[in-house]
Amino acid sequence: MNAFEKAWVLVTSQDPMLQNIVKTTLEMAFSSSAIALLLGVLIGLVVAYNDFPGKKIVVVIMRTLMGLPPVVVGIVVYILFSGTGPFGHLKLIYSVDLMIIAQVVLITPIVAGMTETSLSPLVDRMRPTLKGLNLSLPKKTALVLFEGKYQLIAVYLFAFARAISEVGAIQIVGGNILNKTRTMTTAIALNYNTGDFSLAVALGIILLAIALGVNLVAGLLQIGLKKRND
Amino acid sequence: MIEITARKKYGDRVVLDIDKLRFEKGRVYALIGTNGSGKSTLLQALAKVIDFKGDVKGLTGKDVAYMPQKSFAFSTSVLANVTAPCPIHRIFTERAKAKRLLKSLALDHLSKKNASRLSGGETQRVALARMLVAPHDFLLLDEPSASLDVESTLISEEVLMDYLERTGCTLIFATHSIAQAKRLADEVIVLDGGKVVERGFTDQVLENPENDKTRSFLEQFNR
Ligand SMILES: Nc1ncnc2c1ncn2[C@@H]1O[C@H](COP(=O)(O)OP(=O)(O)OP(=O)(O)O)[C@@H](O)[C@H]1O
Ligand SMILES: [Mg+2]
């Protein structure tokens, strides 16, 4: 059986183990990318809109944090939340929640950096008008987000792609426990380690299919918004 | 009354240097001067959309609306653009007002159109409507009819004057049209190199300028 056949068999077999892995993956990827989007867009927007001393330094720091190594984030989050760590009492170690937290730490700077970079030119063009109209903060925010909707969809897709494909951090803080914290990527890594290449590739194909689905939805959303815009 | 003292530098160049310039309530002021003389910068300082050294006295608790030289049109309908400054809970009553305003500016046929797709002049008229939908204490307009044709200019001026009469709002606007300054302004302020070189009643400044810079500036219009 080649990997494609195996993937097909896996998907059609309604294997409860696979279903659990997919469910955990989606929960982790959607939650963490959504939270990171919320936080990151907020940070990116605040930096893009406001002029303050040290802004350039903040931007450089933000862009540097975009390259945070997942394994390092995993280890740091692990230490913070392990039994002896400051957040140990929360008992989150080896849970999906902690995987989401690690992913948020990893992806929020990426969203913030991308938001700042992609919305800055737009914000610069809008700023005099927004200030001149004395709009309330929520209104200004809503208007900028609305004008930047295409860029933000692209930012979200990138965040989601990172969330669903990441393995280093969630492996460490989630522990890759079967039926609990095992995701598609950690399962792929495990199968690769045990030599089951075709299962690893089959899982990879399913993962790509999910990513394709999300991108298609986003693409349709963009087309729909463009149509309405004319 | 408001009083502004402002100094603004870009790099090493001083582009605005104003000392205790006063504006009386309910009057109309035209800012004139060559390109780069500081008209926009002065309006930006008054509107506090830029940082500068100095301060504006008399603006606390006052409502100041500012229209930049290049207004941004939101990519929503023209009507939604005009009602953008209105509080959400009053949006329905404000809509009726906005529609009347669009009609008076001869823009009602565009009210459903996406504002980001408008021509330059149309955008500018929508931006003006957006300024006039709510009452303000001070209206700062940066070349409000720079891209308008003659008829649209006259219509806009009429709507604007009507607004000033109703609200008692103070208007400060920049213009390159001496004729427009004559039609609208009580007083003219002439800027050059970021400084006020002359100010006074419109007829006096435009007919009998005292300052050499004003005179040479005005002479260009007779060529
Ligand atoms: N953001 C900026 N950065 C650097 N220089 C600027 C900036 N904004 C304005 N200036 C400079 O400040 C000077 C005054 O500009 P300002 O826009 O106030 O002129 P203006 O009188 O409005 O001219 P115009 O009639 O062309 O609109 C100009 O020389 C301009 O180059
Ligand atoms: Mg200007």
CSV table of N, CA and C in Angstrom, one decimal, chain B residues 65-166:
chain,number,residue,atom,x,y,z
B,65,ALA,N,-13.1,69.5,14.3
B,65,ALA,CA,-13.1,68.5,13.2
B,65,ALA,C,-12.1,69.0,12.1
B,66,TYR,N,-11.3,68.1,11.6
B,66,TYR,CA,-10.3,68.4,10.7
B,66,TYR,C,-10.3,67.6,9.4
B,67,MET,N,-10.3,68.2,8.3
B,67,MET,CA,-10.3,67.5,7.0
B,67,MET,C,-8.9,67.6,6.4
B,68,PRO,N,-8.2,66.5,6.3
B,68,PRO,CA,-6.8,66.6,5.7
B,68,PRO,C,-6.9,66.9,4.2
B,69,GLN,N,-5.7,67.3,3.6
B,69,GLN,CA,-5.7,67.7,2.2
B,69,GLN,C,-6.0,66.4,1.4
B,70,LYS,N,-5.6,65.2,1.8
B,70,LYS,CA,-6.0,64.0,1.2
B,70,LYS,C,-6.8,63.2,2.1
B,71,SER,N,-8.1,63.3,2.0
B,71,SER,CA,-9.0,62.6,2.8
B,71,SER,C,-9.1,61.1,2.5
B,72,PHE,N,-9.3,60.3,3.5
B,72,PHE,CA,-9.4,58.8,3.2
B,72,PHE,C,-10.8,58.5,3.1
B,73,ALA,N,-11.2,57.8,2.0
B,73,ALA,CA,-12.6,57.3,1.9
B,73,ALA,C,-12.6,55.8,2.4
B,74,PHE,N,-13.5,55.5,3.3
B,74,PHE,CA,-13.6,54.1,3.8
B,74,PHE,C,-14.3,53.3,2.7
B,75,SER,N,-13.9,52.1,2.6
B,75,SER,CA,-14.4,51.2,1.5
B,75,SER,C,-15.8,50.7,1.9
B,76,THR,N,-16.6,51.6,2.4
B,76,THR,CA,-18.0,51.3,2.6
B,76,THR,C,-18.8,52.2,1.7
B,77,SER,N,-20.2,52.2,1.8
B,77,SER,CA,-21.0,53.0,1.0
B,77,SER,C,-20.7,54.5,1.3
B,78,VAL,N,-21.0,55.3,0.3
B,78,VAL,CA,-20.9,56.8,0.6
B,78,VAL,C,-21.7,57.2,1.8
B,79,LEU,N,-22.9,56.7,1.9
B,79,LEU,CA,-23.7,57.1,3.0
B,79,LEU,C,-23.1,56.6,4.3
B,80,ALA,N,-22.6,55.4,4.4
B,80,ALA,CA,-21.9,54.9,5.6
B,80,ALA,C,-20.7,55.8,5.9
B,81,ASN,N,-20.0,56.3,4.9
B,81,ASN,CA,-18.9,57.2,5.1
B,81,ASN,C,-19.3,58.4,5.8
B,82,VAL,N,-20.4,59.0,5.3
B,82,VAL,CA,-20.8,60.3,5.9
B,82,VAL,C,-21.3,60.1,7.3
B,83,THR,N,-21.9,59.0,7.6
B,83,THR,CA,-22.4,58.7,9.0
B,83,THR,C,-21.4,58.1,9.9
B,84,ALA,N,-20.2,57.9,9.4
B,84,ALA,CA,-19.1,57.3,10.2
B,84,ALA,C,-18.8,58.0,11.5
B,85,PRO,N,-18.9,59.4,11.6
B,85,PRO,CA,-18.6,60.0,12.8
B,85,PRO,C,-19.8,60.0,13.8
B,86,CYS,N,-21.0,59.6,13.3
B,86,CYS,CA,-22.1,59.6,14.2
B,86,CYS,C,-22.1,58.5,15.2
B,87,PRO,N,-22.6,58.8,16.5
B,87,PRO,CA,-22.7,57.7,17.4
B,87,PRO,C,-23.7,56.6,17.0
B,88,ILE,N,-23.3,55.4,17.3
B,88,ILE,CA,-24.1,54.3,16.7
B,88,ILE,C,-25.6,54.3,17.1
B,89,HIS,N,-25.8,54.7,18.4
B,89,HIS,CA,-27.2,54.7,18.8
B,89,HIS,C,-28.1,55.7,18.1
B,90,ARG,N,-27.5,56.6,17.4
B,90,ARG,CA,-28.3,57.6,16.7
B,90,ARG,C,-28.3,57.5,15.2
B,91,ILE,N,-27.7,56.3,14.8
B,91,ILE,CA,-27.4,56.2,13.4
B,91,ILE,C,-28.6,56.4,12.5
B,92,PHE,N,-29.8,56.0,13.0
B,92,PHE,CA,-30.9,56.0,12.1
B,92,PHE,C,-31.4,57.5,11.8
B,93,THR,N,-31.4,58.3,12.9
B,93,THR,CA,-31.8,59.7,12.7
B,93,THR,C,-30.7,60.4,11.9
B,94,GLU,N,-29.5,60.0,12.1
B,94,GLU,CA,-28.3,60.7,11.4
B,94,GLU,C,-28.3,60.3,10.0
B,95,ARG,N,-28.8,59.2,9.6
B,95,ARG,CA,-28.9,58.7,8.2
B,95,ARG,C,-29.7,59.7,7.4
B,96,ALA,N,-30.9,60.1,8.0
B,96,ALA,CA,-31.7,61.0,7.3
B,96,ALA,C,-31.0,62.3,7.0
B,97,LYS,N,-30.3,62.7,8.0
B,97,LYS,CA,-29.6,64.0,7.9
B,97,LYS,C,-28.5,63.9,6.9
B,98,ALA,N,-27.8,62.8,6.9
B,98,ALA,CA,-26.7,62.5,5.9
B,98,ALA,C,-27.3,62.5,4.5
B,99,LYS,N,-28.4,61.9,4.4
B,99,LYS,CA,-29.0,61.9,3.0
B,99,LYS,C,-29.4,63.3,2.5
B,100,ARG,N,-29.9,64.1,3.4
B,100,ARG,CA,-30.2,65.5,3.0
B,100,ARG,C,-29.0,66.2,2.6
B,101,LEU,N,-27.9,66.0,3.4
B,101,LEU,CA,-26.6,66.6,3.1
B,101,LEU,C,-26.1,66.2,1.8
B,102,LEU,N,-26.1,64.9,1.5
B,102,LEU,CA,-25.6,64.4,0.2
B,102,LEU,C,-26.4,65.0,-0.9
B,103,LYS,N,-27.7,65.2,-0.7
B,103,LYS,CA,-28.6,65.7,-1.7
B,103,LYS,C,-28.2,67.2,-2.0
B,104,SER,N,-27.9,67.9,-0.9
B,104,SER,CA,-27.6,69.3,-1.1
B,104,SER,C,-26.2,69.5,-1.7
B,105,LEU,N,-25.4,68.5,-1.6
B,105,LEU,CA,-24.1,68.6,-2.3
B,105,LEU,C,-24.1,67.9,-3.7
B,106,ALA,N,-25.3,67.6,-4.1
B,106,ALA,CA,-25.5,66.9,-5.4
B,106,ALA,C,-24.8,65.6,-5.5
B,107,LEU,N,-24.8,64.9,-4.4
B,107,LEU,CA,-24.1,63.6,-4.4
B,107,LEU,C,-25.1,62.4,-4.1
B,108,ASP,N,-26.4,62.7,-4.1
B,108,ASP,CA,-27.3,61.7,-3.7
B,108,ASP,C,-27.3,60.4,-4.6
B,109,HIS,N,-27.0,60.7,-5.9
B,109,HIS,CA,-27.0,59.5,-6.8
B,109,HIS,C,-25.8,58.6,-6.5
B,110,LEU,N,-24.9,59.0,-5.6
B,110,LEU,CA,-23.7,58.1,-5.3
B,110,LEU,C,-23.9,57.4,-4.0
B,111,SER,N,-25.0,57.7,-3.3
B,111,SER,CA,-25.0,57.3,-1.8
B,111,SER,C,-24.8,55.9,-1.6
B,112,LYS,N,-25.1,55.0,-2.5
B,112,LYS,CA,-25.0,53.6,-2.3
B,112,LYS,C,-23.6,53.1,-2.8
B,113,LYS,N,-22.9,53.9,-3.5
B,113,LYS,CA,-21.6,53.5,-4.1
B,113,LYS,C,-20.5,53.3,-3.1
B,114,ASN,N,-19.6,52.4,-3.4
B,114,ASN,CA,-18.4,52.2,-2.6
B,114,ASN,C,-17.5,53.4,-2.6
B,115,ALA,N,-17.3,54.1,-1.5
B,115,ALA,CA,-16.6,55.4,-1.5
B,115,ALA,C,-15.2,55.3,-1.9
B,116,SER,N,-14.6,54.1,-1.8
B,116,SER,CA,-13.2,54.0,-2.2
B,116,SER,C,-13.0,53.9,-3.7
B,117,ARG,N,-14.1,53.9,-4.4
B,117,ARG,CA,-14.1,53.8,-5.9
B,117,ARG,C,-14.5,55.2,-6.5
B,118,LEU,N,-14.5,56.2,-5.7
B,118,LEU,CA,-15.0,57.5,-6.3
B,118,LEU,C,-13.8,58.3,-6.9
B,119,SER,N,-14.2,59.3,-7.7
B,119,SER,CA,-13.2,60.1,-8.3
B,119,SER,C,-12.6,61.1,-7.2
B,120,GLY,N,-11.5,61.7,-7.5
B,120,GLY,CA,-10.9,62.6,-6.6
B,120,GLY,C,-11.9,63.7,-6.0
B,121,GLY,N,-12.6,64.3,-7.0
B,121,GLY,CA,-13.5,65.4,-6.6
B,121,GLY,C,-14.7,64.9,-5.8
B,122,GLU,N,-15.2,63.7,-6.2
B,122,GLU,CA,-16.3,63.1,-5.5
B,122,GLU,C,-15.9,62.7,-4.1
B,123,THR,N,-14.7,62.2,-4.0
B,123,THR,CA,-14.1,61.8,-2.6
B,123,THR,C,-14.1,63.0,-1.7
B,124,GLN,N,-13.6,64.1,-2.3
B,124,GLN,CA,-13.5,65.3,-1.5
B,124,GLN,C,-14.8,65.9,-1.0
B,125,ARG,N,-15.8,65.8,-1.9
B,125,ARG,CA,-17.2,66.2,-1.5
B,125,ARG,C,-17.8,65.3,-0.4
B,126,VAL,N,-17.5,64.0,-0.6
B,126,VAL,CA,-18.0,63.1,0.5
B,126,VAL,C,-17.3,63.4,1.8
B,127,ALA,N,-16.0,63.7,1.7
B,127,ALA,CA,-15.3,64.0,2.9
B,127,ALA,C,-15.8,65.3,3.6
B,128,LEU,N,-16.2,66.2,2.8
B,128,LEU,CA,-16.8,67.5,3.3
B,128,LEU,C,-18.2,67.2,4.0
B,129,ALA,N,-19.0,66.3,3.3
B,129,ALA,CA,-20.2,65.9,3.9
B,129,ALA,C,-20.0,65.3,5.3
B,130,ARG,N,-19.0,64.5,5.3
B,130,ARG,CA,-18.7,63.7,6.6
B,130,ARG,C,-18.3,64.7,7.7
B,131,MET,N,-17.7,65.9,7.3
B,131,MET,CA,-17.4,66.9,8.3
B,131,MET,C,-18.6,67.6,8.8
B,132,LEU,N,-19.6,67.8,7.9
B,132,LEU,CA,-20.7,68.6,8.2
B,132,LEU,C,-21.9,67.9,8.8
B,133,VAL,N,-21.8,66.6,9.0
B,133,VAL,CA,-23.0,65.8,9.4
B,133,VAL,C,-23.2,66.1,10.9
B,134,ALA,N,-22.2,66.5,11.6
B,134,ALA,CA,-22.4,66.8,13.1
B,134,ALA,C,-22.0,68.2,13.3
B,135,PRO,N,-22.5,68.8,14.4
B,135,PRO,CA,-22.1,70.2,14.7
B,135,PRO,C,-20.7,70.2,15.4
B,136,HIS,N,-19.9,71.2,15.0
B,136,HIS,CA,-18.6,71.3,15.6
B,136,HIS,C,-18.4,72.7,16.1
B,137,ASP,N,-17.4,72.9,17.0
B,137,ASP,CA,-17.0,74.3,17.4
B,137,ASP,C,-16.0,74.9,16.4
B,138,PHE,N,-15.1,74.0,15.9
B,138,PHE,CA,-14.1,74.5,15.0
B,138,PHE,C,-14.0,73.5,13.8
B,139,LEU,N,-14.0,74.1,12.6
B,139,LEU,CA,-13.9,73.3,11.4
B,139,LEU,C,-12.6,73.7,10.7
B,140,LEU,N,-11.7,72.7,10.5
B,140,LEU,CA,-10.4,73.0,9.9
B,140,LEU,C,-10.4,72.2,8.6
B,141,LEU,N,-10.4,72.9,7.5
B,141,LEU,CA,-10.5,72.3,6.2
B,141,LEU,C,-9.2,72.6,5.3
B,142,ASP,N,-8.5,71.6,4.9
B,142,ASP,CA,-7.3,71.8,4.1
B,142,ASP,C,-7.6,71.7,2.6
B,143,GLU,N,-7.7,72.8,2.0
B,143,GLU,CA,-8.0,72.9,0.6
B,143,GLU,C,-9.2,72.1,0.2
B,144,PRO,N,-10.4,72.5,0.8
B,144,PRO,CA,-11.6,71.7,0.6
B,144,PRO,C,-12.1,71.6,-0.8
B,145,SER,N,-11.7,72.5,-1.7
B,145,SER,CA,-12.2,72.4,-3.0
B,145,SER,C,-11.1,72.3,-4.1
B,146,ALA,N,-9.9,71.8,-3.6
B,146,ALA,CA,-8.8,71.7,-4.5
B,146,ALA,C,-9.1,70.9,-5.8
B,147,SER,N,-9.8,69.8,-5.6
B,147,SER,CA,-10.1,69.0,-6.8
B,147,SER,C,-11.5,69.1,-7.4
B,148,LEU,N,-12.2,70.2,-7.0
B,148,LEU,CA,-13.6,70.3,-7.4
B,148,LEU,C,-13.7,71.2,-8.7
B,149,ASP,N,-14.7,70.8,-9.5
B,149,ASP,CA,-15.0,71.7,-10.7
B,149,ASP,C,-15.7,72.9,-10.2
B,150,VAL,N,-15.9,73.9,-11.1
B,150,VAL,CA,-16.4,75.2,-10.6
B,150,VAL,C,-17.8,75.1,-10.0
B,151,GLU,N,-18.6,74.3,-10.6
B,151,GLU,CA,-20.0,74.2,-10.1
B,151,GLU,C,-20.0,73.6,-8.7
B,152,SER,N,-19.2,72.5,-8.6
B,152,SER,CA,-19.2,71.8,-7.3
B,152,SER,C,-18.6,72.6,-6.2
B,153,THR,N,-17.6,73.4,-6.6
B,153,THR,CA,-17.0,74.4,-5.6
B,153,THR,C,-18.0,75.3,-5.1
B,154,LEU,N,-18.8,75.9,-6.0
B,154,LEU,CA,-19.8,76.9,-5.5
B,154,LEU,C,-20.9,76.2,-4.7
B,155,ILE,N,-21.3,75.0,-5.1
B,155,ILE,CA,-22.3,74.3,-4.3
B,155,ILE,C,-21.8,74.0,-2.9
B,156,SER,N,-20.5,73.5,-2.9
B,156,SER,CA,-19.9,73.2,-1.6
B,156,SER,C,-19.8,74.4,-0.7
B,157,GLU,N,-19.4,75.5,-1.3
B,157,GLU,CA,-19.3,76.7,-0.5
B,157,GLU,C,-20.7,77.2,0.1
B,158,GLU,N,-21.7,77.0,-0.7
B,158,GLU,CA,-23.0,77.4,-0.3
B,158,GLU,C,-23.4,76.5,1.0
B,159,VAL,N,-23.2,75.2,0.8
B,159,VAL,CA,-23.6,74.3,1.9
B,159,VAL,C,-22.8,74.6,3.1
B,160,LEU,N,-21.5,74.9,2.9
B,160,LEU,CA,-20.6,75.2,4.0
B,160,LEU,C,-21.1,76.5,4.8
B,161,MET,N,-21.4,77.5,4.0
B,161,MET,CA,-21.8,78.8,4.6
B,161,MET,C,-23.1,78.6,5.4
B,162,ASP,N,-24.0,77.8,4.8
B,162,ASP,CA,-25.2,77.5,5.5
B,162,ASP,C,-25.0,76.8,6.8
B,163,TYR,N,-24.1,75.9,6.8
B,163,TYR,CA,-23.7,75.1,8.0
B,163,TYR,C,-23.1,76.1,9.1
B,164,LEU,N,-22.3,77.0,8.7
B,164,LEU,CA,-21.6,77.9,9.6
B,164,LEU,C,-22.7,78.8,10.2
B,165,GLU,N,-23.7,79.2,9.4
B,165,GLU,CA,-24.7,80.1,9.9
B,165,GLU,C,-25.6,79.3,11.0
B,166,ARG,N,-25.9,78.1,10.7
B,166,ARG,CA,-26.7,77.3,11.6
B,166,ARG,C,-26.0,77.0,12.9
